[in-house]
PDB file of C-alpha atoms in Angstrom:
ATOM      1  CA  UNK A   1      -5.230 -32.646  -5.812  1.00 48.00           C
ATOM      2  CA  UNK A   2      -9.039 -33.286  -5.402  1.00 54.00           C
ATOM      3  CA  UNK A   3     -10.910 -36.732  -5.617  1.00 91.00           C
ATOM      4  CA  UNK A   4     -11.777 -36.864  -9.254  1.00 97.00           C
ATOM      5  CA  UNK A   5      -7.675 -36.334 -10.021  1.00 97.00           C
ATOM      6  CA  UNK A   6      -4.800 -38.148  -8.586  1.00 96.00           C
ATOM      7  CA  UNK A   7      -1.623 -36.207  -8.320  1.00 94.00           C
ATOM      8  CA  UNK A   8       1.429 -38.806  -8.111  1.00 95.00           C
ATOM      9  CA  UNK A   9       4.868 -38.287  -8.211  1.00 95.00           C
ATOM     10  CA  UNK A  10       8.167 -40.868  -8.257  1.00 95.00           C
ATOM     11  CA  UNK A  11      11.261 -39.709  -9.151  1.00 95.00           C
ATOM     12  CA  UNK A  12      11.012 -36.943 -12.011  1.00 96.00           C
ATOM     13  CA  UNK A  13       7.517 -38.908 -13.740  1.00 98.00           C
ATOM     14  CA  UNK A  14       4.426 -38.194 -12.513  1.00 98.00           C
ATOM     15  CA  UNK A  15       1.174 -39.839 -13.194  1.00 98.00           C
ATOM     16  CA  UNK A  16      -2.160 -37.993 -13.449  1.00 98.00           C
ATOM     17  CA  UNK A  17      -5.028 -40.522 -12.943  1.00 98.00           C
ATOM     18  CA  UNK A  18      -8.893 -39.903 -13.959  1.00 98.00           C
ATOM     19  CA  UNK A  19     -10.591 -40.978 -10.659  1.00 97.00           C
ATOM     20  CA  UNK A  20     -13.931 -41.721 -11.274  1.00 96.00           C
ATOM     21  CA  UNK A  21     -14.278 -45.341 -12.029  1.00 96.00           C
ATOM     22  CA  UNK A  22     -17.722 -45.937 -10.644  1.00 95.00           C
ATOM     23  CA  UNK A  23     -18.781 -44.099 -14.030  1.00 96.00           C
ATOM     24  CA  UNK A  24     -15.735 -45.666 -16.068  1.00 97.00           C
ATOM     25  CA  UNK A  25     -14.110 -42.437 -15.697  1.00 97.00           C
ATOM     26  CA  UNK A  26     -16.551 -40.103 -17.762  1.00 96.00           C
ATOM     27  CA  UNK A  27     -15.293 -36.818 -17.901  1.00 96.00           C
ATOM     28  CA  UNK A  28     -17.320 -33.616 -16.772  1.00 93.00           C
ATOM     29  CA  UNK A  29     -16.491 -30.027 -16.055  1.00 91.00           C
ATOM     30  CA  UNK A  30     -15.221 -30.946 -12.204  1.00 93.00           C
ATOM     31  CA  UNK A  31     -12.620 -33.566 -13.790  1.00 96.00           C
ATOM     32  CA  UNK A  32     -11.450 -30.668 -16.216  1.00 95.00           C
ATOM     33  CA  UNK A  33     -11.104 -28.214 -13.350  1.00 94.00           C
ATOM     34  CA  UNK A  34      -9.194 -30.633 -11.572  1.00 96.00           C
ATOM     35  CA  UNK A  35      -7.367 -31.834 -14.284  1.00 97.00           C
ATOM     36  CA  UNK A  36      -6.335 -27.839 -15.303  1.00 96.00           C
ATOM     37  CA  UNK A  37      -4.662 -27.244 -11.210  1.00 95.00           C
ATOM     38  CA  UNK A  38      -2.567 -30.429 -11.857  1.00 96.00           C
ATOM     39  CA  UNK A  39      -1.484 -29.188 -14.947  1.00 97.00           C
ATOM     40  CA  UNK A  40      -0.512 -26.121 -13.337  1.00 96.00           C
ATOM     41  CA  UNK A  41       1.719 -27.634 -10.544  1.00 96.00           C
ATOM     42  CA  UNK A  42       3.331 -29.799 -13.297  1.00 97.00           C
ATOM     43  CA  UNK A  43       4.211 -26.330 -14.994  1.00 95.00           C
ATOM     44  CA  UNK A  44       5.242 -25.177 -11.678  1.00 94.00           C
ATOM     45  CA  UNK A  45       7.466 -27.789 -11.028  1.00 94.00           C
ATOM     46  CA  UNK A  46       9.956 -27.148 -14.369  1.00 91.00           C
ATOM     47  CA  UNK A  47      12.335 -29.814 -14.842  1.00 92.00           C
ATOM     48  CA  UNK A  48      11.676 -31.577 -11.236  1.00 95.00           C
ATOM     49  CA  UNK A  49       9.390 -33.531 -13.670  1.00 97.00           C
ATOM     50  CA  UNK A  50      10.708 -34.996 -17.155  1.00 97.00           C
ATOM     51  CA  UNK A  51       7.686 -36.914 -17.866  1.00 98.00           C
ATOM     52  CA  UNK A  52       4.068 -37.188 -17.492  1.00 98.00           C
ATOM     53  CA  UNK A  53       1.697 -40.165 -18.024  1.00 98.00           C
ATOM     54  CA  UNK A  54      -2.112 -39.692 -17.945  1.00 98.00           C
ATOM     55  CA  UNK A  55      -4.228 -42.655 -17.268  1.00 98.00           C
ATOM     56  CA  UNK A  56      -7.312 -43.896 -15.786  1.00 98.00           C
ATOM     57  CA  UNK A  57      -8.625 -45.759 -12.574  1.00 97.00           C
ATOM     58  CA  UNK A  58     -10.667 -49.109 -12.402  1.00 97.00           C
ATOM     59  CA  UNK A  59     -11.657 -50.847 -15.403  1.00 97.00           C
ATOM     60  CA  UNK A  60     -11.032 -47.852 -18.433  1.00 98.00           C
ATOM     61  CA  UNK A  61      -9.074 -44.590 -19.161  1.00 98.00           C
ATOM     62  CA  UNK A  62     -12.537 -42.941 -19.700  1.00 98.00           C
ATOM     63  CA  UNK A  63     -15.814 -44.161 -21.710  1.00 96.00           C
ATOM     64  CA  UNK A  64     -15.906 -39.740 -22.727  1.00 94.00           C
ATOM     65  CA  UNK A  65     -17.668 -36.930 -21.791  1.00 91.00           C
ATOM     66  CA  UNK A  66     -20.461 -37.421 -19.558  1.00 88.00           C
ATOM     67  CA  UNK A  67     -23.560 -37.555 -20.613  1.00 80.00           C
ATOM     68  CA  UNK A  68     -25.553 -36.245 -18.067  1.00 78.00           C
ATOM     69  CA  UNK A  69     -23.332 -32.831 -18.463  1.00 73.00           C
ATOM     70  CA  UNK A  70     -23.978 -32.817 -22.500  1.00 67.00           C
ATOM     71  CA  UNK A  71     -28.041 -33.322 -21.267  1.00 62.00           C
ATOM     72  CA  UNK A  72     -27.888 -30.627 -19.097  1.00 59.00           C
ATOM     73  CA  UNK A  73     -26.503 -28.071 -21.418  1.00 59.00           C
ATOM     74  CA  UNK A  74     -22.705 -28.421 -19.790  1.00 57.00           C
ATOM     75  CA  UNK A  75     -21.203 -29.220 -23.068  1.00 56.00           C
ATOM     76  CA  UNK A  76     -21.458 -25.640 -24.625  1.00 55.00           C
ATOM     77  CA  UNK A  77     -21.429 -23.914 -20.758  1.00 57.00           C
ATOM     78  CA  UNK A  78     -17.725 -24.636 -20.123  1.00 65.00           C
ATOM     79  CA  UNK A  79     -16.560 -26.177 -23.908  1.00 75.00           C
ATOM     80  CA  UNK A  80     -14.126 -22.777 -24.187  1.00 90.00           C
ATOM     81  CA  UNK A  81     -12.571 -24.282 -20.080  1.00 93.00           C
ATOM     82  CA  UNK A  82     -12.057 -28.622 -21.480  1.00 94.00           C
ATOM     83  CA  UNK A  83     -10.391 -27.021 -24.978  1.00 95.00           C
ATOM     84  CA  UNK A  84      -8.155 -24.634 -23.070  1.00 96.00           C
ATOM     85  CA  UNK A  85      -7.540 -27.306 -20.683  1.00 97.00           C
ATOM     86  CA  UNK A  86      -6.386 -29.868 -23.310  1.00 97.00           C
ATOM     87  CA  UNK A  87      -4.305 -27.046 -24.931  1.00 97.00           C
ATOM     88  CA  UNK A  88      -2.522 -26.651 -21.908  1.00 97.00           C
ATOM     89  CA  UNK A  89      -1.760 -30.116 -21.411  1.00 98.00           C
ATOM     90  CA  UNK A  90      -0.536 -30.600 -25.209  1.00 97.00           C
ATOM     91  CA  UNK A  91       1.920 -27.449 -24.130  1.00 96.00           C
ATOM     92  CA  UNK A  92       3.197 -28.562 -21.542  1.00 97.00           C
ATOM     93  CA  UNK A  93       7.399 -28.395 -22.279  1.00 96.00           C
ATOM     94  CA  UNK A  94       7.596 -32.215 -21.105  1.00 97.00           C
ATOM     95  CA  UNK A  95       6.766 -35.389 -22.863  1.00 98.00           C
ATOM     96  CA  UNK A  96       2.940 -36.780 -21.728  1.00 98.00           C
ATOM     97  CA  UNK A  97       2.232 -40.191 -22.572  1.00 98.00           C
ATOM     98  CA  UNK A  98      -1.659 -41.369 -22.000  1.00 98.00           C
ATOM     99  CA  UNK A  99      -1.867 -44.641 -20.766  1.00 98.00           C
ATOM    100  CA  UNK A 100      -4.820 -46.182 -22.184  1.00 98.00           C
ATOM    101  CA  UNK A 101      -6.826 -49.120 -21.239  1.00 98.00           C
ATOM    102  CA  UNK A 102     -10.578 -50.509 -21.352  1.00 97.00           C
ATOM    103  CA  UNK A 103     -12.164 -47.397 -23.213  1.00 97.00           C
ATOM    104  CA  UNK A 104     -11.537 -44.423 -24.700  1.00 98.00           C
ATOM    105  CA  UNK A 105     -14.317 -42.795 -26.906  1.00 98.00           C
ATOM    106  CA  UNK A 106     -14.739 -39.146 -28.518  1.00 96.00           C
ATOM    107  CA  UNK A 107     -14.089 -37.138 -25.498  1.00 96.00           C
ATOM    108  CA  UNK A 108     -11.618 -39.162 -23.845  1.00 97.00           C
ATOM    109  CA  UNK A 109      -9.827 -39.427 -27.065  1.00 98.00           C
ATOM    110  CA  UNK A 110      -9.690 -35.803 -27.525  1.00 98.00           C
ATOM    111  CA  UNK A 111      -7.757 -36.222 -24.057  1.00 98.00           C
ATOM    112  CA  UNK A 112      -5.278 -38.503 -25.226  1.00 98.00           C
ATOM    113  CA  UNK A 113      -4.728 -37.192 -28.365  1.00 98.00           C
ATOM    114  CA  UNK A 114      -3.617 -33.723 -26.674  1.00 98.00           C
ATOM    115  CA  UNK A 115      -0.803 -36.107 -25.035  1.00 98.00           C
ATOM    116  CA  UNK A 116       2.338 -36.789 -27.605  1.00 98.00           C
ATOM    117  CA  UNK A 117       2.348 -40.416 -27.101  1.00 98.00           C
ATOM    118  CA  UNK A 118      -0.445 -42.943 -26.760  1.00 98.00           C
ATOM    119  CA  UNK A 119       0.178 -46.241 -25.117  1.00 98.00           C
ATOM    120  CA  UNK A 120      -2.547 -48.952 -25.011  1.00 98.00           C
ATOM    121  CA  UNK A 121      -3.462 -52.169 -23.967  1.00 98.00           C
ATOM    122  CA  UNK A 122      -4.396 -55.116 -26.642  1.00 98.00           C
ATOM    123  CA  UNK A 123      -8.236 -55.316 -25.694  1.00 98.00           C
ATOM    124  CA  UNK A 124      -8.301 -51.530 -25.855  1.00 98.00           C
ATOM    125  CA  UNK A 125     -11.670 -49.920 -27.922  1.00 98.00           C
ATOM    126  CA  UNK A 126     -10.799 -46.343 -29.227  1.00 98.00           C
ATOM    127  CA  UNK A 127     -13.904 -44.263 -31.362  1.00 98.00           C
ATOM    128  CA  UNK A 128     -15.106 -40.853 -32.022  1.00 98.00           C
ATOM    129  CA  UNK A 129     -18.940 -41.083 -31.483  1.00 97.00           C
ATOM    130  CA  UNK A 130     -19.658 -37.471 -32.053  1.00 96.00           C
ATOM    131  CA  UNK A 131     -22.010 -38.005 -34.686  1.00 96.00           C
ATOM    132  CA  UNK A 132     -23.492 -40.766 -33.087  1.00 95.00           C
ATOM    133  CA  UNK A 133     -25.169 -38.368 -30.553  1.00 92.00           C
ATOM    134  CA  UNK A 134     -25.599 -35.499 -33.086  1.00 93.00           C
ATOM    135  CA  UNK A 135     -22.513 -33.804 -31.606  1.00 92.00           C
ATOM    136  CA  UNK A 136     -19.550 -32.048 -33.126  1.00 94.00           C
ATOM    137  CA  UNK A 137     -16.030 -31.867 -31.180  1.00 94.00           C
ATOM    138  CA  UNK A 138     -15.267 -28.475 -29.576  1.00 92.00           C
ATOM    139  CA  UNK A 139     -12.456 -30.034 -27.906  1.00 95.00           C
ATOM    140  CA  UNK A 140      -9.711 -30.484 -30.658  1.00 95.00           C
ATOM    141  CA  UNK A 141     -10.949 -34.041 -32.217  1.00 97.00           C
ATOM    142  CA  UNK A 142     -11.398 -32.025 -35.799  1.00 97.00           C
ATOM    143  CA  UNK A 143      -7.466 -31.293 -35.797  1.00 96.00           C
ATOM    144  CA  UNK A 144      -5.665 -33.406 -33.609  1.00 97.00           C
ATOM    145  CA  UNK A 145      -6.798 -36.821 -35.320  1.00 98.00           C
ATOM    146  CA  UNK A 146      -6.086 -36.120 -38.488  1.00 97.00           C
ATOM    147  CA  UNK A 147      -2.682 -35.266 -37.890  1.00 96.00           C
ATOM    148  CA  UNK A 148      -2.255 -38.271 -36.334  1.00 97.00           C
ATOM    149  CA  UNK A 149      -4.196 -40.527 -38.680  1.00 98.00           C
ATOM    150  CA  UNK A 150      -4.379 -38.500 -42.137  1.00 97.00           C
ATOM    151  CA  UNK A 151      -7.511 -36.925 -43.741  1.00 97.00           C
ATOM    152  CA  UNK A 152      -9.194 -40.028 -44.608  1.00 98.00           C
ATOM    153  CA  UNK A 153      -8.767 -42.517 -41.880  1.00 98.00           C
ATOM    154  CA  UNK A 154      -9.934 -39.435 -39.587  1.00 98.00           C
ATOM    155  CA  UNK A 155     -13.387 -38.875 -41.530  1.00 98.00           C
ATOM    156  CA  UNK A 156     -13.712 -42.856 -41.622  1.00 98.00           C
ATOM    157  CA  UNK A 157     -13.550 -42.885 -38.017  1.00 98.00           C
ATOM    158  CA  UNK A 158     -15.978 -39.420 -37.620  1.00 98.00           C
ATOM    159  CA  UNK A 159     -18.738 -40.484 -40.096  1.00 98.00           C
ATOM    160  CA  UNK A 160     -18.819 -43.887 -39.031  1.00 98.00           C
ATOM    161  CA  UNK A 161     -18.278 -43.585 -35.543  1.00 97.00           C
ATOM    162  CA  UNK A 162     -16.863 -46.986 -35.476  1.00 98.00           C
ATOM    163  CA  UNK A 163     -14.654 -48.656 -32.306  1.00 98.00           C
ATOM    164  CA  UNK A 164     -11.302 -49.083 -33.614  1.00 98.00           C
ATOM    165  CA  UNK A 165      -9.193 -52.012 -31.863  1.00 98.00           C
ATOM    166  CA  UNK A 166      -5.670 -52.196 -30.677  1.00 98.00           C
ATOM    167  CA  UNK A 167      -4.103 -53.482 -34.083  1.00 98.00           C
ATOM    168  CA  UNK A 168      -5.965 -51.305 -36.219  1.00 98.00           C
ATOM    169  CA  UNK A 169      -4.983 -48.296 -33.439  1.00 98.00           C
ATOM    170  CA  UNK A 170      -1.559 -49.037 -34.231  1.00 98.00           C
ATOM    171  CA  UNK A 171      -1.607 -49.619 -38.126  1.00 98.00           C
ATOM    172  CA  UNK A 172      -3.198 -46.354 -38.634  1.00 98.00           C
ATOM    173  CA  UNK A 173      -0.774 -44.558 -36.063  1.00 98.00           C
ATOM    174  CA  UNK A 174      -3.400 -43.690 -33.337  1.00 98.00           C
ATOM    175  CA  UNK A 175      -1.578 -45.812 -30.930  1.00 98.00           C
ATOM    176  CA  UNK A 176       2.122 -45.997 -30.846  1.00 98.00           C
ATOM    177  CA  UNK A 177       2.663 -48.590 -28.693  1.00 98.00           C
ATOM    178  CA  UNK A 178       0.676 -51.726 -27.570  1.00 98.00           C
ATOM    179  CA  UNK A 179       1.068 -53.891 -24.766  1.00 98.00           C
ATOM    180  CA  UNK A 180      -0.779 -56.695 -23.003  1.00 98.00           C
ATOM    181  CA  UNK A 181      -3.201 -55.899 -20.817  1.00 97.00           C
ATOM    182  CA  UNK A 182      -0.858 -57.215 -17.721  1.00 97.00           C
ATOM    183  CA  UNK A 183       2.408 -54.981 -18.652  1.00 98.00           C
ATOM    184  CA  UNK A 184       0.418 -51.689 -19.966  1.00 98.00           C
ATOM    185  CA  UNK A 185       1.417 -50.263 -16.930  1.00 98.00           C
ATOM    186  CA  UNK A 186       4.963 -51.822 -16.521  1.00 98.00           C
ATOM    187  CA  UNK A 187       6.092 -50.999 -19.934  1.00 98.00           C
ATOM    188  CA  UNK A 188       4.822 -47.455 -19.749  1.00 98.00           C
ATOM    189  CA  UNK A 189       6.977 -46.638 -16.734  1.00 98.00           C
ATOM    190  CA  UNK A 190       9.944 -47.938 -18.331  1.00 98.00           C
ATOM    191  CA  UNK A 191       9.428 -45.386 -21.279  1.00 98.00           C
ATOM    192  CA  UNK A 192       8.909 -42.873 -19.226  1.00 98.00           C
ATOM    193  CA  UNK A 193      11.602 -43.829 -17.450  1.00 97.00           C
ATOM    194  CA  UNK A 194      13.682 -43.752 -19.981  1.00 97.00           C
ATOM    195  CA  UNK A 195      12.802 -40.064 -21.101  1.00 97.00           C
ATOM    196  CA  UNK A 196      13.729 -39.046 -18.339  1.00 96.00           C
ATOM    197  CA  UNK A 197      17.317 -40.205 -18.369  1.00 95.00           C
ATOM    198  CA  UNK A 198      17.347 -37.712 -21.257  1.00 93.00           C
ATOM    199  CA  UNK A 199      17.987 -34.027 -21.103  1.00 90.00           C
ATOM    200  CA  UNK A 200      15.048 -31.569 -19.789  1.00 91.00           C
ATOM    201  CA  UNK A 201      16.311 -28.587 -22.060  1.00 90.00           C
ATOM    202  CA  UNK A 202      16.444 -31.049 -25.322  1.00 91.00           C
ATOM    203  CA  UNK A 203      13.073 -32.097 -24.883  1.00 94.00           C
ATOM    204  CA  UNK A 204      11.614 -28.151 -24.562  1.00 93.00           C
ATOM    205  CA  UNK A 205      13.052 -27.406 -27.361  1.00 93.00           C
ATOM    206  CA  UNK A 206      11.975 -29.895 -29.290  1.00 94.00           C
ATOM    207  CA  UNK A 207       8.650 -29.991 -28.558  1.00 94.00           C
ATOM    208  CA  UNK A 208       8.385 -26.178 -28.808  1.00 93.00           C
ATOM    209  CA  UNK A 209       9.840 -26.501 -32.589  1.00 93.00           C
ATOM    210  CA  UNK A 210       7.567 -28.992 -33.336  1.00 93.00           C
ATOM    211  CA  UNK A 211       3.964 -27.618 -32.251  1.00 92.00           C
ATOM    212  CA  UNK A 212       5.193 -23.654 -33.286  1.00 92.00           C
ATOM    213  CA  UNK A 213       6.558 -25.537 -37.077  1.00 92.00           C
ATOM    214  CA  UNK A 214       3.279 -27.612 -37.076  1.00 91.00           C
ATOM    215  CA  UNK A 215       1.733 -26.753 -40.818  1.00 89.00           C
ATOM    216  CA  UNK A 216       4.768 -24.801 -42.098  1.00 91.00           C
ATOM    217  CA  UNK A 217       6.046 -25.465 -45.621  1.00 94.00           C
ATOM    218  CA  UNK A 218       9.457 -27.575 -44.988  1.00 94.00           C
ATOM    219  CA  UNK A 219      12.089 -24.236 -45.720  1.00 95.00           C
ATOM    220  CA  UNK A 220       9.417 -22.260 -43.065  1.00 94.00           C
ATOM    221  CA  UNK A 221      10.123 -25.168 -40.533  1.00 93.00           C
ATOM    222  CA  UNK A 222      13.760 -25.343 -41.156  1.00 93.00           C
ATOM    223  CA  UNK A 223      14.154 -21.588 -40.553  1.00 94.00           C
ATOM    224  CA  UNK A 224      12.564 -21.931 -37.073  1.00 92.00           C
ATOM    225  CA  UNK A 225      14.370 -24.563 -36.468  1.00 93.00           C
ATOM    226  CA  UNK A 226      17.810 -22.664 -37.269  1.00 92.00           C
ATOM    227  CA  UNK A 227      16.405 -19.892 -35.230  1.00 93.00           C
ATOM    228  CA  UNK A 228      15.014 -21.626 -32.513  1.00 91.00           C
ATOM    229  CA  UNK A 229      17.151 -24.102 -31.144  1.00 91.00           C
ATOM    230  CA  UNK A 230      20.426 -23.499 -29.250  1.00 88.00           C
ATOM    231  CA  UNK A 231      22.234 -26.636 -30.561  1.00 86.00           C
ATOM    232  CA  UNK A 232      23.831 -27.591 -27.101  1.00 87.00           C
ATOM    233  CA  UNK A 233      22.076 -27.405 -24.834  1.00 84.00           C
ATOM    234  CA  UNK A 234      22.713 -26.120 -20.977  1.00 84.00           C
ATOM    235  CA  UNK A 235      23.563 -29.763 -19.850  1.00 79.00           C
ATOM    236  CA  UNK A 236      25.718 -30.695 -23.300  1.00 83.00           C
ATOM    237  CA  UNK A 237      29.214 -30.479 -21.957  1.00 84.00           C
ATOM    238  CA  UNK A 238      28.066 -32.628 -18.477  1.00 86.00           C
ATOM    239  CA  UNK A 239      26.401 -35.116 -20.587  1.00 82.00           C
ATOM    240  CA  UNK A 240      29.587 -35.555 -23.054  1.00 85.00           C
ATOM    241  CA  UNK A 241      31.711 -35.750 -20.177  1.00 84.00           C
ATOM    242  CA  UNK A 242      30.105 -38.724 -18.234  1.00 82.00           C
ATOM    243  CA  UNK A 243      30.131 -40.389 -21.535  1.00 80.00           C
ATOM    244  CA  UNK A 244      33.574 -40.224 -22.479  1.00 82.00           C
ATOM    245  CA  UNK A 245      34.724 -40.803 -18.584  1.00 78.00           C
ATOM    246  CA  UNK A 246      32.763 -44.154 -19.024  1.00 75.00           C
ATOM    247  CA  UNK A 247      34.398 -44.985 -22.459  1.00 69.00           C
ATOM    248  CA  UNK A 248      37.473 -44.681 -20.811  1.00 69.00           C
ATOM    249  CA  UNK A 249      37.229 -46.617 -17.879  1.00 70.00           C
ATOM    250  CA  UNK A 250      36.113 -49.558 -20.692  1.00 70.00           C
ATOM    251  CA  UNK A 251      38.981 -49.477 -22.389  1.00 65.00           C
ATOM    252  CA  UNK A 252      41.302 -48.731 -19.130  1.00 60.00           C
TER     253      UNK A 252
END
């Protein structure tokens, strides 16, 4: 991967990084291009990976889009490029946890809100200043946060473009897990680790139920779900087995 993106695997998780800290990680169209090739090697990879976290070097996860790109007219150049981007990353089949620290403000939010879990730290600021600059999102913000935050917590935080802290991030349910500043990163790889001591297949499915049900009356959802999902999946009977083989050995 380029500069501006770092590409790092252990194990089955990998970690994307934003890599421009000298600029507290603002994002512009290089960072999204970047950003997209990583997403396609992840895709290429299958289930080598079972879990992706998406963070930020130096002192922030990203203070948002870069304002020297909305100046010169980037902003509605390449907006079609970021939302396709962030559409891919939301689709990829694995979980994607953003690991967020310092700052993360209207653009960089519409980044971690395409991931399905958001981890931050306890001095973490989160906002959507769109309307603070006489902007509007054209990167997802108008229907990603409220389905994480409901209607009106979503238009308080659009119309007042206020910074919303780590306890308020987690009342409201746009953070689902916070951590001191010293074990963000620690307990984040444990989670991840964790997914990925759980089966490939299971998550797929899952996550392909939930974005495709997303908005569907509860019978609609159910029907897709009977349809959908195989039930056991290809690594059921392997799993069962090293399960009861343990049980057995406990009670040997």
């Amino acid at each position: 991967m380029g500069a501006l993106i770092t590409f790092e695997r252990e194990g089955r998780i990998c970690t994307l990084t934003l890599n421009r800290p000298e600029v507290l990680n603002a994002l512009n169209h290089d960072v999204f291009a970047e950003l997209r090739q990583a997403i396609e090697s992840i895709k290429e990879a299958g289930d080598d990976i079972g879990c992706v976290i998406l963070c930020g070097a130096g002192k922030a996860f990203s203070a948002g889009h870069d304002l020297n790109d909305i100046a010169g007219g980037e902003e509605l150049e390449h907006a079609d490029f970021e939302a396709s981007t962030l559409e891919a990353l939301a689709s990829l089949p694995m979980p994607v946890i953003a690991r967020v620290h310092g700052y993360c403000f209207t653009g960089a939010l519409e980044l971690a809100l395409a991931a399905d879990l958001i981890f931050i730290d306890d001095r973490t600021k989160l906002a959507d200043t769109h309307s603070k600059w006489g902007l509007t999102p054209v990167w997802g913000m108008t229907q990603r946060l409220p389905r994480r935050v409901g209607l009106a917590k979503a238009k308080d935080m659009m119309f007042s473009s206020r910074t919303i802290e780590a306890v308020e991030a987690l009342e409201i349910g746009l953070a689902d897990r916070v951590f001191t500043a010293e074990s963000l990163v620690e307990e984040t790889r444990a989670y991840a680790e964790l997914v990925t001591e759980n089966s490939a297949e299971s998550h797929r499915v899952c996550k392909q139920i939930l974005e495709n049900s997303d908005g569907l009356r509860i019978h609609e959802g159910l029907d897709l779900e009977y349809t959908v999902s195989p039930g056991a999946c290809a690594d059921m009977e392997e799993r069962v087995a090293r399960f009861t083989a343990k049980s057995k050995k406990k009670t040997a």
